[in-house]
Amino acid sequence: MAIAEDRRRLAVRLTWLRVSVLVVFGLLAGGFWFIQVVQHTRFQEMAENNHQRTLSLRAPRGIIYDRNGEVLVENRSAFNISIVREHTKDLDRTIALLAEVTGVEESRVRETVERHRREPAYRPIVVVQDATLAQVAAVTARRLDFELPDVVVQEVPTREYPGRQLAAHLIGYVGEASDQQITEDRLPAGTIVGQSGLERVYNRMLMGADGARRVVVNSVGREIRTIEELPPVEGRRVRLSLNHAMQLAAEDAFRAYGYWGAAVVLDPRTGDVLTLTSLPSYDPNAFATGIDRAAWAALNTDELRPLQNRAIQGRYSPGSTFKIAVAAAALEEGLVTPDHQIYCPGGATFYGRFFKCHLARGHGYVDMRHALEKSCNVYFYTLGNMLGVDRLHEYAEKLGLAGKSGIDLPNEVESIVPSTEWKRQRTGEKWYAGETISVAIGQGQLSVTPMSMAVMMATVANGGTRVVPRLVTAIDEGDGKGWQAVPPAASPVPPMLMKPSTVSALHDGLWMAVNAAGTAGRARIAGRDVSGKTGTAQVISNQGKARAGATDKDLRDHGWFVFFAPRDNPEVAGVVFAEHSEHGYLAAPIARHIMETYFAQKDGLPLPELKVPVPGGAAPVPAPTAPPVRVAANTAADER
Amino acid sequence: MFERRLYFHIDWLLIGAVFALCAIGLAMIYSATGGPTSVYWTQIYAIGLGLIAMLVCLSVDYRSLGDKSHLIYLAMVLTLVGVLFLGEVRGGSRRWIDLGPFNLQPSEFAKATVALVLAKMLGDSRRRGLTNNDLLFAGVLTAVPLLLIARQPDLGTAVTLLPVLLAVTFLAGLPMRYLGILAVVALLAAPVAYQFGLQDYQRERIATFLDPEQDPRGAGYQQIQARITVGSGGVWGKGFMEGTQGQLRFLPVAHNDFIFSVLAEEQGFAGVVVALGLYLFVILRSIEAARMAKDRLGAYLVLGVLASFTFQVVYNITMSMGLVPVKGLTLPLMSYGGSSMIATLAGFGLILNVRMRRFTN
């Protein structure tokens, strides 16, 4: 009885246990089903993130060539030392040790890491860009010792500018994308993008596409193997219109003659930019590896403003070079014929005020050609008075002197040639006819960029077609089709094909300024028929100069020389602007050296050597055919 | 001693399922450690030794073992005391006795011993039902080794003795209201125990269990990784030796505490169902052995041995999903561990023993 009861209770309780076990195992199976089947995708992803890491492979940026295939910008291999925080146990220790090993200040490392703190932990934070071999060796040794397992050394293509300062402003520089660029262009953080010049304008094209390498890493972050590798696509190769030899000649000549300034040389037939320089310059290589704060601050606070591209961002009074525009306007409008003569007694009265010519004794009777050759003020006062400021403005625009040139470079400023409308908008005042007289010889409220001056010379040289200067002439898409020409941009103004008589008068006059009794004899090249004109841009009025007295600031006038060559069917046209050179004719030798280089290269001759009479070049050496003319003490007086 | 006809009553199915689990465990250890390492070979030796232990436990009549249970119990307690003073210190606790070629963990053998002594004591009771004195005595018999093991400290193994006590007394007629009281007391005592009864590291484990994200690199790491490991396995798994979580060491001690996670990752839900099925079969088959047992001693012994086994299986598998705090509780039959393997197989020797001798006098 007792035993039977005992047995029954045992059986019941065993059944209880059996049911409990079944329930528990059912729950376990349900749990596995939920995690492994229902939530599988989520955990799958987490597992992949755990053990896979995608490393970005930086694409080399496109190589930039000059028109003859000379390499202007290329890439080199550099080593970046980065911290990958993903598996870092003690970030402070890593930072301290890395700083010690590489000899970089710890605070700087910390600052860099802090800046990228919110990025995903698997993304490397570059701490040392362009590390030295000693740094790389030191880090690699520590890595092998497991002291710095979370530090990686990556080989990355880095921008290299073999010409260093050469054409720095037009080529530009690269740098890490700013926060704004990251959001606007949807770039991954840390992307290297063009920050100025062509690097910036053609960034999309030059950038290429970064590749990626997916690797398997273990729990301490060590790479086990590569799953797949998507090789980076190199940026497109770009060919410029620039002529390396001429560019070099220009910069050499500036330095040899001791001036800062700008030079632009165009092919007047196409608008191709052959030379574009601005000095002082900077070395874009410093930016390629992340410029340090001190160097950046120094570039920014330098009073000489090395970062400014004077060719398209500097605005100066054109001085006598503006007479070319006046001449073209008057001839085209039919106000005068090339042979029309005007008497210059050394000055003339307009609207009750006497305006001096720079030659006190007067030029006597001058026609258009001689007026240009001698730069006779009275002649152009008269033409300017006949034209009025609005027609001057109109022609300046047609010639390309007003407004923007439209070159494929960022931050170009507008050149200003006033009009009645412009003055009303700006000051609310009406234009006084008397003001036109000063404008006619390039004084007053004119301020133009060297680039616009070069465009005007190209327009005059080619007979009236305003070209749009351009730098990029061909692009290699990397699709096997080779170089694909980039069509030139359409002219912003309808062609102003000048009358043959106008063209020949302008060409003759400018030829005479160089090759006869003009002021630009220093630009003469035997057999090349260089045509040109000098000009002086006042930094400050003569009265102002007197008032300012002794000052640290350089108040000496700037010199212009605008030119084209040869006179018939010109192949080059441009401008040399020499800061504080005082006389336009002192800018002429620089232009001559550029042109000599052009012709020598064209004829396959050895490139000319620079012959500088006096080192520094600032000493005024009289031009052989044009003795320096005393500048009249007159606000409006101007020459050279 | 070993009669010929007993041979025909050996439960070959149970043996088959047990060794199938051993084989699965061995394969997973092979995978988790990346080939035929020393760990793998040690496990093979352990299975061999376990087989011998099983045969030994099988051959001696469980009733004669029961008769000597007080001696066995005494020897076990003395060994545990000895471990506390002479044992090998590893990872901050004293659990092992150095036996030259290998280390023995006596606490693993405490489970079967406690099961045996409790089964003998309650099975021999002539009184009907379970008296309070019986219960108290059973409690003391359990508490002595439990406290000794907890002192090592090895709370995980110590706690596995409680299911033994619970199962044997339950089967011996523990009044249902006692179970209710026990549940209420446990519920009330939990916060108190949490506050005063646990070490700091134990409290930390529980805290991070409740919110693993709180400390994803530290204590919560294993739990998160365990769930990722299991979840990423999917239905069919990543394949043998293809599991990234185990292979790349995101999961710590994968061949030991987390062997089932490795199985779940590499063999998927399908593999999990097979393994769970085998465990379930082993347990139900053993309960069947208890039902068929000739006497109460046999039934209690089977259930006592089975209780700690089942508890550990359920706890470890739940842990492998990251659903309970990580404890150093291995998965019997599958996890790497010599002592555990030998003790578990010896335990199954006892279970087979009881079933085999159901007709003998």
Coordinates of N, CA and C in Angstrom, one line a residue, chain A residues 268-446:
Chain A
P268 N 46.5 84.8 -78.7 CA 45.3 85.6 -79.1 C 44.3 84.9 -80.1
R269 N 44.8 83.8 -80.6 CA 43.9 83.1 -81.6 C 42.9 82.2 -80.9
T270 N 43.3 81.7 -79.7 CA 42.5 80.8 -79.0 C 42.1 81.1 -77.6
G271 N 42.8 82.0 -77.0 CA 42.6 82.3 -75.6 C 43.4 81.4 -74.7
D272 N 44.1 80.5 -75.3 CA 45.0 79.6 -74.4 C 45.9 80.5 -73.5
V273 N 45.9 80.1 -72.3 CA 46.8 80.9 -71.4 C 48.2 80.2 -71.5
L274 N 49.2 80.9 -71.9 CA 50.5 80.4 -72.1 C 51.3 80.6 -70.8
T275 N 51.1 81.7 -70.2 CA 51.8 82.1 -69.0 C 50.8 82.8 -68.0
L276 N 50.9 82.4 -66.8 CA 50.0 83.1 -65.8 C 50.8 83.0 -64.5
T277 N 51.3 84.2 -64.1 CA 52.1 84.1 -62.9 C 51.7 85.3 -62.0
S278 N 51.9 85.0 -60.7 CA 51.7 86.0 -59.7 C 52.8 85.8 -58.7
L279 N 53.5 86.9 -58.3 CA 54.6 86.8 -57.4 C 54.4 87.9 -56.3
P280 N 54.8 87.7 -55.1 CA 55.4 86.5 -54.6 C 54.5 85.3 -54.6
S281 N 55.1 84.1 -54.5 CA 54.3 82.9 -54.6 C 54.5 82.1 -53.3
Y282 N 54.0 80.9 -53.4 CA 54.1 80.0 -52.2 C 54.4 78.6 -52.7
D283 N 54.7 77.7 -51.9 CA 55.0 76.3 -52.3 C 53.8 75.4 -52.0
P284 N 53.0 75.0 -53.0 CA 51.8 74.2 -52.7 C 52.2 72.9 -52.1
N285 N 53.4 72.4 -52.2 CA 53.8 71.2 -51.5 C 53.6 71.2 -50.0
A286 N 53.7 72.4 -49.5 CA 53.5 72.5 -48.0 C 52.0 72.2 -47.7
F287 N 51.1 72.4 -48.6 CA 49.7 72.2 -48.3 C 49.4 70.7 -48.5
A288 N 50.1 70.1 -49.4 CA 49.8 68.7 -49.8 C 49.8 67.7 -48.6
T289 N 50.7 68.0 -47.7 CA 50.8 67.1 -46.5 C 50.3 67.8 -45.3
G290 N 49.3 68.7 -45.4 CA 48.7 69.3 -44.3 C 49.6 70.4 -43.7
I291 N 49.4 71.6 -44.1 CA 50.2 72.8 -43.7 C 50.0 73.0 -42.2
D292 N 51.1 73.3 -41.6 CA 51.0 73.6 -40.1 C 50.5 75.0 -39.9
R293 N 49.9 75.2 -38.7 CA 49.2 76.4 -38.4 C 50.1 77.6 -38.6
A294 N 51.3 77.5 -38.1 CA 52.2 78.7 -38.1 C 52.5 79.1 -39.6
A295 N 52.8 78.1 -40.4 CA 53.1 78.4 -41.8 C 51.9 79.1 -42.5
W296 N 50.7 78.5 -42.2 CA 49.5 79.1 -42.8 C 49.3 80.5 -42.3
A297 N 49.5 80.7 -41.0 CA 49.3 82.1 -40.5 C 50.3 83.0 -41.2
A298 N 51.5 82.6 -41.3 CA 52.5 83.4 -41.9 C 52.2 83.8 -43.4
L299 N 51.6 82.8 -44.1 CA 51.2 83.1 -45.5 C 50.1 84.1 -45.5
N300 N 49.2 84.0 -44.5 CA 48.0 84.9 -44.5 C 48.3 86.3 -44.0
T301 N 49.3 86.4 -43.2 CA 49.5 87.8 -42.6 C 50.6 88.5 -43.3
D302 N 51.3 87.8 -44.2 CA 52.4 88.4 -45.0 C 51.8 89.7 -45.7
E303 N 52.5 90.8 -45.5 CA 52.0 92.0 -46.2 C 52.1 92.0 -47.7
L304 N 53.0 91.1 -48.2 CA 53.1 91.0 -49.7 C 52.0 90.1 -50.2
R305 N 51.2 89.5 -49.4 CA 50.0 88.7 -49.8 C 50.4 87.6 -50.8
P306 N 51.3 86.7 -50.4 CA 51.7 85.7 -51.4 C 50.5 84.8 -51.9
L307 N 49.5 84.7 -51.1 CA 48.4 83.8 -51.5 C 47.5 84.5 -52.6
Q308 N 47.6 85.8 -52.7 CA 46.7 86.4 -53.7 C 47.2 86.2 -55.1
N309 N 46.3 85.8 -56.0 CA 46.7 85.7 -57.4 C 46.5 87.0 -58.0
R310 N 47.6 87.8 -58.1 CA 47.5 89.2 -58.6 C 47.0 89.2 -60.0
A311 N 47.2 88.2 -60.8 CA 46.8 88.2 -62.2 C 45.3 88.3 -62.3
I312 N 44.5 87.7 -61.4 CA 43.1 87.8 -61.5 C 42.4 88.4 -60.3
Q313 N 43.2 88.7 -59.3 CA 42.6 89.2 -58.1 C 43.1 90.6 -57.7
G314 N 44.2 91.0 -58.4 CA 44.7 92.3 -58.1 C 44.1 93.3 -59.1
R315 N 43.7 94.5 -58.6 CA 43.1 95.5 -59.4 C 44.0 96.7 -59.3
Y316 N 44.4 97.2 -60.5 CA 45.3 98.4 -60.5 C 44.8 99.4 -61.6
S317 N 45.3 100.6 -61.4 CA 45.0 101.6 -62.4 C 45.7 101.2 -63.7
P318 N 45.1 101.3 -64.8 CA 45.8 100.8 -66.1 C 46.8 101.9 -66.6
G319 N 46.6 103.1 -66.2 CA 47.5 104.1 -66.8 C 47.4 104.2 -68.3
S320 N 48.5 104.5 -68.9 CA 48.5 104.8 -70.3 C 48.1 103.6 -71.2
T321 N 48.2 102.4 -70.7 CA 47.8 101.3 -71.5 C 46.3 101.4 -71.9
F322 N 45.5 102.2 -71.1 CA 44.1 102.3 -71.4 C 43.9 103.1 -72.8
K323 N 45.0 103.8 -73.2 CA 44.9 104.6 -74.4 C 44.6 103.7 -75.6
I324 N 45.0 102.4 -75.5 CA 44.7 101.5 -76.6 C 43.2 101.3 -76.8
A325 N 42.5 101.2 -75.7 CA 41.1 101.1 -75.7 C 40.4 102.3 -76.3
V326 N 40.9 103.5 -75.8 CA 40.4 104.7 -76.3 C 40.6 104.8 -77.8
A327 N 41.8 104.5 -78.3 CA 42.1 104.5 -79.7 C 41.2 103.6 -80.5
A328 N 41.0 102.4 -80.0 CA 40.1 101.4 -80.7 C 38.7 102.0 -80.8
A329 N 38.2 102.5 -79.7 CA 36.8 103.0 -79.6 C 36.6 104.2 -80.6
A330 N 37.6 105.1 -80.6 CA 37.4 106.3 -81.5 C 37.5 105.9 -83.0
L331 N 38.4 105.0 -83.3 CA 38.5 104.6 -84.7 C 37.3 103.8 -85.1
E332 N 36.8 102.9 -84.3 CA 35.7 102.1 -84.6 C 34.4 102.9 -84.7
E333 N 34.3 103.9 -83.9 CA 33.1 104.8 -83.9 C 33.2 105.7 -85.1
G334 N 34.4 105.8 -85.7 CA 34.5 106.7 -86.9 C 34.7 108.1 -86.5
L335 N 35.0 108.4 -85.3 CA 35.2 109.8 -84.8 C 36.4 110.4 -85.4
V336 N 37.4 109.5 -85.6 CA 38.7 110.0 -86.2 C 39.1 108.9 -87.2
T337 N 39.9 109.3 -88.2 CA 40.6 108.4 -89.0 C 42.0 108.2 -88.5
P338 N 42.7 107.1 -88.8 CA 44.0 106.9 -88.3 C 44.9 108.1 -88.6
D339 N 44.6 108.8 -89.7 CA 45.5 109.8 -90.1 C 45.2 111.2 -89.5
H340 N 44.0 111.2 -88.9 CA 43.6 112.5 -88.3 C 44.6 113.0 -87.3
Q341 N 45.0 114.3 -87.5 CA 46.0 114.8 -86.6 C 45.5 115.8 -85.6
I342 N 46.1 115.7 -84.5 CA 45.7 116.7 -83.4 C 46.9 117.3 -82.9
Y343 N 46.8 118.6 -82.6 CA 48.0 119.4 -82.2 C 48.2 119.3 -80.7
C344 N 49.4 118.9 -80.3 CA 49.7 118.8 -78.8 C 50.7 119.9 -78.5
P345 N 50.2 120.9 -77.7 CA 51.1 122.0 -77.3 C 51.7 121.7 -75.9
G346 N 51.5 120.5 -75.4 CA 52.0 120.2 -74.1 C 50.9 120.3 -73.0
G347 N 49.7 120.4 -73.5 CA 48.6 120.4 -72.6 C 47.4 121.0 -73.2
A348 N 46.2 120.8 -72.6 CA 45.0 121.4 -73.2 C 44.0 121.6 -72.1
T349 N 43.0 122.5 -72.4 CA 42.0 122.9 -71.4 C 40.7 122.2 -71.8
F350 N 40.1 121.5 -70.8 CA 38.8 120.9 -71.0 C 37.9 121.3 -69.8
Y351 N 36.7 121.8 -70.2 CA 35.8 122.2 -69.1 C 36.4 123.1 -68.1
G352 N 37.2 124.0 -68.6 CA 37.7 125.0 -67.7 C 38.9 124.6 -66.9
R353 N 39.4 123.4 -67.2 CA 40.6 123.0 -66.4 C 41.7 122.6 -67.4
F354 N 42.9 122.9 -67.0 CA 44.1 122.6 -67.8 C 44.6 121.2 -67.5
F355 N 44.7 120.3 -68.6 CA 45.3 119.0 -68.4 C 46.6 118.9 -69.1
K356 N 47.6 118.5 -68.4 CA 49.0 118.5 -69.0 C 49.2 117.3 -69.8
C357 N 50.1 117.5 -70.8 CA 50.7 116.3 -71.5 C 52.0 116.0 -70.7
H358 N 52.5 114.7 -70.8 CA 53.7 114.4 -70.0 C 54.9 115.1 -70.6
L359 N 54.8 115.5 -71.8 CA 55.9 116.2 -72.5 C 55.6 117.7 -72.5
A360 N 56.2 118.5 -71.6 CA 55.8 119.9 -71.4 C 55.9 120.7 -72.7
R361 N 56.9 120.4 -73.5 CA 57.0 121.2 -74.7 C 56.0 120.7 -75.8
G362 N 55.3 119.7 -75.6 CA 54.3 119.2 -76.6 C 54.8 118.3 -77.6
H363 N 53.9 117.5 -78.2 CA 54.3 116.6 -79.3 C 54.1 117.2 -80.6
G364 N 53.5 118.4 -80.7 CA 53.2 119.0 -82.0 C 52.0 118.2 -82.6
Y365 N 52.0 118.2 -84.0 CA 50.9 117.5 -84.6 C 51.2 116.0 -84.6
V366 N 50.2 115.2 -84.0 CA 50.3 113.8 -84.0 C 49.1 113.1 -84.6
D367 N 49.3 112.0 -85.3 CA 48.2 111.2 -85.8 C 48.1 110.0 -84.8
M368 N 47.1 109.2 -85.1 CA 46.9 108.0 -84.2 C 48.1 107.2 -84.0
R369 N 48.8 106.8 -85.1 CA 50.0 106.0 -84.9 C 51.0 106.6 -84.0
H370 N 51.3 107.9 -84.2 CA 52.3 108.6 -83.4 C 51.8 108.9 -82.0
A371 N 50.5 109.1 -81.9 CA 50.0 109.3 -80.5 C 50.2 108.1 -79.7
L372 N 49.9 106.9 -80.3 CA 50.2 105.7 -79.6 C 51.7 105.5 -79.3
E373 N 52.5 105.8 -80.3 CA 53.9 105.6 -80.1 C 54.4 106.4 -79.0
K374 N 54.0 107.7 -79.0 CA 54.5 108.6 -78.0 C 53.7 108.7 -76.8
S375 N 52.5 108.1 -76.8 CA 51.6 108.1 -75.7 C 51.2 109.6 -75.4
C376 N 50.8 110.3 -76.4 CA 50.5 111.7 -76.3 C 49.1 111.9 -75.5
N377 N 49.2 112.5 -74.4 CA 48.0 112.7 -73.5 C 47.0 113.5 -74.2
V378 N 47.4 114.7 -74.8 CA 46.5 115.6 -75.4 C 45.6 114.9 -76.5
Y379 N 46.2 114.1 -77.3 CA 45.5 113.4 -78.3 C 44.4 112.5 -77.7
F380 N 44.7 111.8 -76.6 CA 43.7 111.0 -76.1 C 42.7 111.7 -75.2
Y381 N 43.1 112.8 -74.6 CA 42.1 113.7 -73.9 C 41.0 114.0 -74.9
T382 N 41.5 114.4 -76.1 CA 40.6 114.9 -77.1 C 39.6 113.8 -77.5
L383 N 40.2 112.6 -77.8 CA 39.4 111.4 -78.2 C 38.4 111.1 -77.1
G384 N 38.9 111.0 -75.9 CA 38.0 110.6 -74.8 C 36.9 111.6 -74.7
N385 N 37.2 112.9 -74.8 CA 36.1 113.9 -74.7 C 35.1 113.7 -75.8
M386 N 35.5 113.3 -77.0 CA 34.6 113.1 -78.1 C 33.8 111.8 -77.9
L387 N 34.3 110.8 -77.3 CA 33.6 109.5 -77.1 C 32.6 109.6 -75.9
G388 N 33.0 110.2 -74.8 CA 32.2 110.1 -73.6 C 32.5 108.8 -72.9
V389 N 32.2 108.9 -71.6 CA 32.6 107.7 -70.8 C 31.9 106.5 -71.1
D390 N 30.6 106.6 -71.5 CA 29.8 105.4 -71.8 C 30.3 104.6 -72.9
R391 N 30.7 105.3 -74.0 CA 31.3 104.6 -75.1 C 32.6 104.0 -74.8
L392 N 33.4 104.7 -73.9 CA 34.7 104.1 -73.5 C 34.4 102.8 -72.7
H393 N 33.4 102.8 -71.9 CA 33.0 101.6 -71.1 C 32.6 100.5 -72.1
E394 N 31.8 100.9 -73.0 CA 31.3 99.9 -74.0 C 32.5 99.2 -74.7
Y395 N 33.4 100.0 -75.2 CA 34.5 99.4 -75.9 C 35.5 98.6 -75.0
A396 N 35.6 99.1 -73.8 CA 36.5 98.4 -72.8 C 35.9 97.0 -72.6
E397 N 34.6 97.0 -72.5 CA 33.9 95.7 -72.3 C 34.1 94.7 -73.5
K398 N 33.9 95.3 -74.7 CA 34.1 94.5 -75.9 C 35.5 94.0 -76.1
L399 N 36.5 94.8 -75.6 CA 37.8 94.4 -75.7 C 38.2 93.4 -74.6
G400 N 37.4 93.4 -73.6 CA 37.7 92.4 -72.5 C 38.3 93.1 -71.3
L401 N 38.4 94.4 -71.3 CA 39.1 95.1 -70.2 C 38.2 95.3 -69.0
A402 N 36.8 95.3 -69.3 CA 35.9 95.5 -68.2 C 35.3 94.1 -67.8
G403 N 34.9 94.0 -66.6 CA 34.2 92.8 -66.2 C 35.2 91.6 -65.9
K404 N 34.7 90.4 -66.0 CA 35.6 89.3 -65.7 C 36.0 88.6 -67.0
S405 N 37.2 88.0 -67.0 CA 37.7 87.4 -68.3 C 36.9 86.1 -68.5
G406 N 36.5 85.4 -67.4 CA 35.8 84.1 -67.5 C 36.8 83.0 -67.5
I407 N 38.1 83.2 -67.1 CA 39.0 82.1 -67.1 C 38.6 81.1 -66.1
D408 N 39.0 79.8 -66.3 CA 38.6 78.7 -65.4 C 39.4 78.7 -64.2
L409 N 39.4 79.8 -63.4 CA 40.0 79.8 -62.1 C 39.0 80.5 -61.1
P410 N 39.1 80.1 -59.9 CA 38.1 80.7 -58.9 C 38.5 82.1 -58.5
N411 N 37.5 82.8 -58.0 CA 37.7 84.0 -57.3 C 38.3 85.1 -58.2
E412 N 37.9 85.1 -59.4 CA 38.4 86.3 -60.3 C 37.6 87.5 -59.9
V413 N 38.3 88.6 -59.8 CA 37.5 89.9 -59.5 C 37.2 90.6 -60.8
E414 N 36.2 91.5 -60.7 CA 35.8 92.2 -61.9 C 36.7 93.4 -62.1
S415 N 37.0 93.7 -63.4 CA 37.8 94.9 -63.7 C 36.8 96.0 -63.9
I416 N 37.1 97.2 -63.4 CA 36.2 98.3 -63.5 C 36.6 99.4 -64.4
V417 N 35.8 99.6 -65.4 CA 35.9 100.8 -66.3 C 34.6 101.5 -66.1
P418 N 34.7 102.8 -65.6 CA 33.4 103.4 -65.2 C 32.5 103.8 -66.3
S419 N 31.2 104.0 -66.0 CA 30.2 104.5 -66.9 C 29.3 105.4 -66.1
T420 N 28.5 106.1 -66.7 CA 27.6 107.0 -66.0 C 26.7 106.2 -65.1
E421 N 26.2 105.1 -65.6 CA 25.4 104.1 -64.9 C 26.1 103.6 -63.6
W422 N 27.3 103.2 -63.9 CA 28.1 102.6 -62.8 C 28.3 103.7 -61.7
K423 N 28.5 104.9 -62.0 CA 28.8 105.9 -61.0 C 27.5 106.2 -60.2
R424 N 26.3 106.3 -61.0 CA 25.1 106.5 -60.3 C 24.7 105.4 -59.3
Q425 N 25.0 104.2 -59.8 CA 24.7 103.1 -58.9 C 25.6 103.1 -57.6
R426 N 26.8 103.5 -57.9 CA 27.8 103.4 -56.8 C 27.7 104.6 -55.8
T427 N 27.6 105.8 -56.4 CA 27.6 107.0 -55.5 C 26.3 107.7 -55.5
G428 N 25.5 107.4 -56.5 CA 24.2 108.2 -56.6 C 24.5 109.5 -57.3
E429 N 25.7 109.8 -57.8 CA 26.0 111.1 -58.4 C 26.0 110.9 -59.9
K430 N 25.8 112.1 -60.6 CA 25.9 112.0 -62.0 C 27.4 112.1 -62.4
W431 N 27.6 111.7 -63.7 CA 29.0 111.7 -64.2 C 29.3 113.0 -64.7
Y432 N 30.5 113.6 -64.4 CA 30.8 114.9 -65.0 C 31.7 114.6 -66.2
A433 N 31.5 115.4 -67.2 CA 32.2 115.2 -68.4 C 33.7 115.4 -68.2
G434 N 34.1 116.2 -67.3 CA 35.5 116.5 -67.0 C 36.2 115.2 -66.5
E435 N 35.4 114.3 -65.9 CA 36.1 113.1 -65.3 C 36.5 112.2 -66.5
T436 N 35.8 112.3 -67.6 CA 36.1 111.5 -68.8 C 37.6 111.8 -69.2
I437 N 38.0 113.0 -69.1 CA 39.3 113.4 -69.6 C 40.4 112.6 -68.9
S438 N 40.3 112.5 -67.6 CA 41.3 111.7 -66.9 C 41.2 110.2 -67.3
V439 N 40.0 109.8 -67.4 CA 39.8 108.4 -67.7 C 40.4 108.0 -69.1
A440 N 40.4 109.0 -70.0 CA 40.9 108.8 -71.3 C 42.4 108.4 -71.3
I441 N 43.1 108.8 -70.3 CA 44.5 108.4 -70.2 C 44.8 107.4 -69.1
G442 N 43.7 106.7 -68.7 CA 43.8 105.6 -67.7 C 43.9 106.0 -66.3
Q443 N 43.5 107.3 -66.0 CA 43.5 107.7 -64.6 C 42.1 107.7 -64.1
G444 N 41.9 108.1 -62.9 CA 40.5 108.2 -62.3 C 40.1 106.8 -61.8
Q445 N 38.8 106.6 -61.9 CA 38.2 105.4 -61.2 C 38.3 104.1 -62.1
L446 N 39.4 103.9 -62.7 CA 39.6 102.7 -63.4 C 40.4 101.7 -62.5

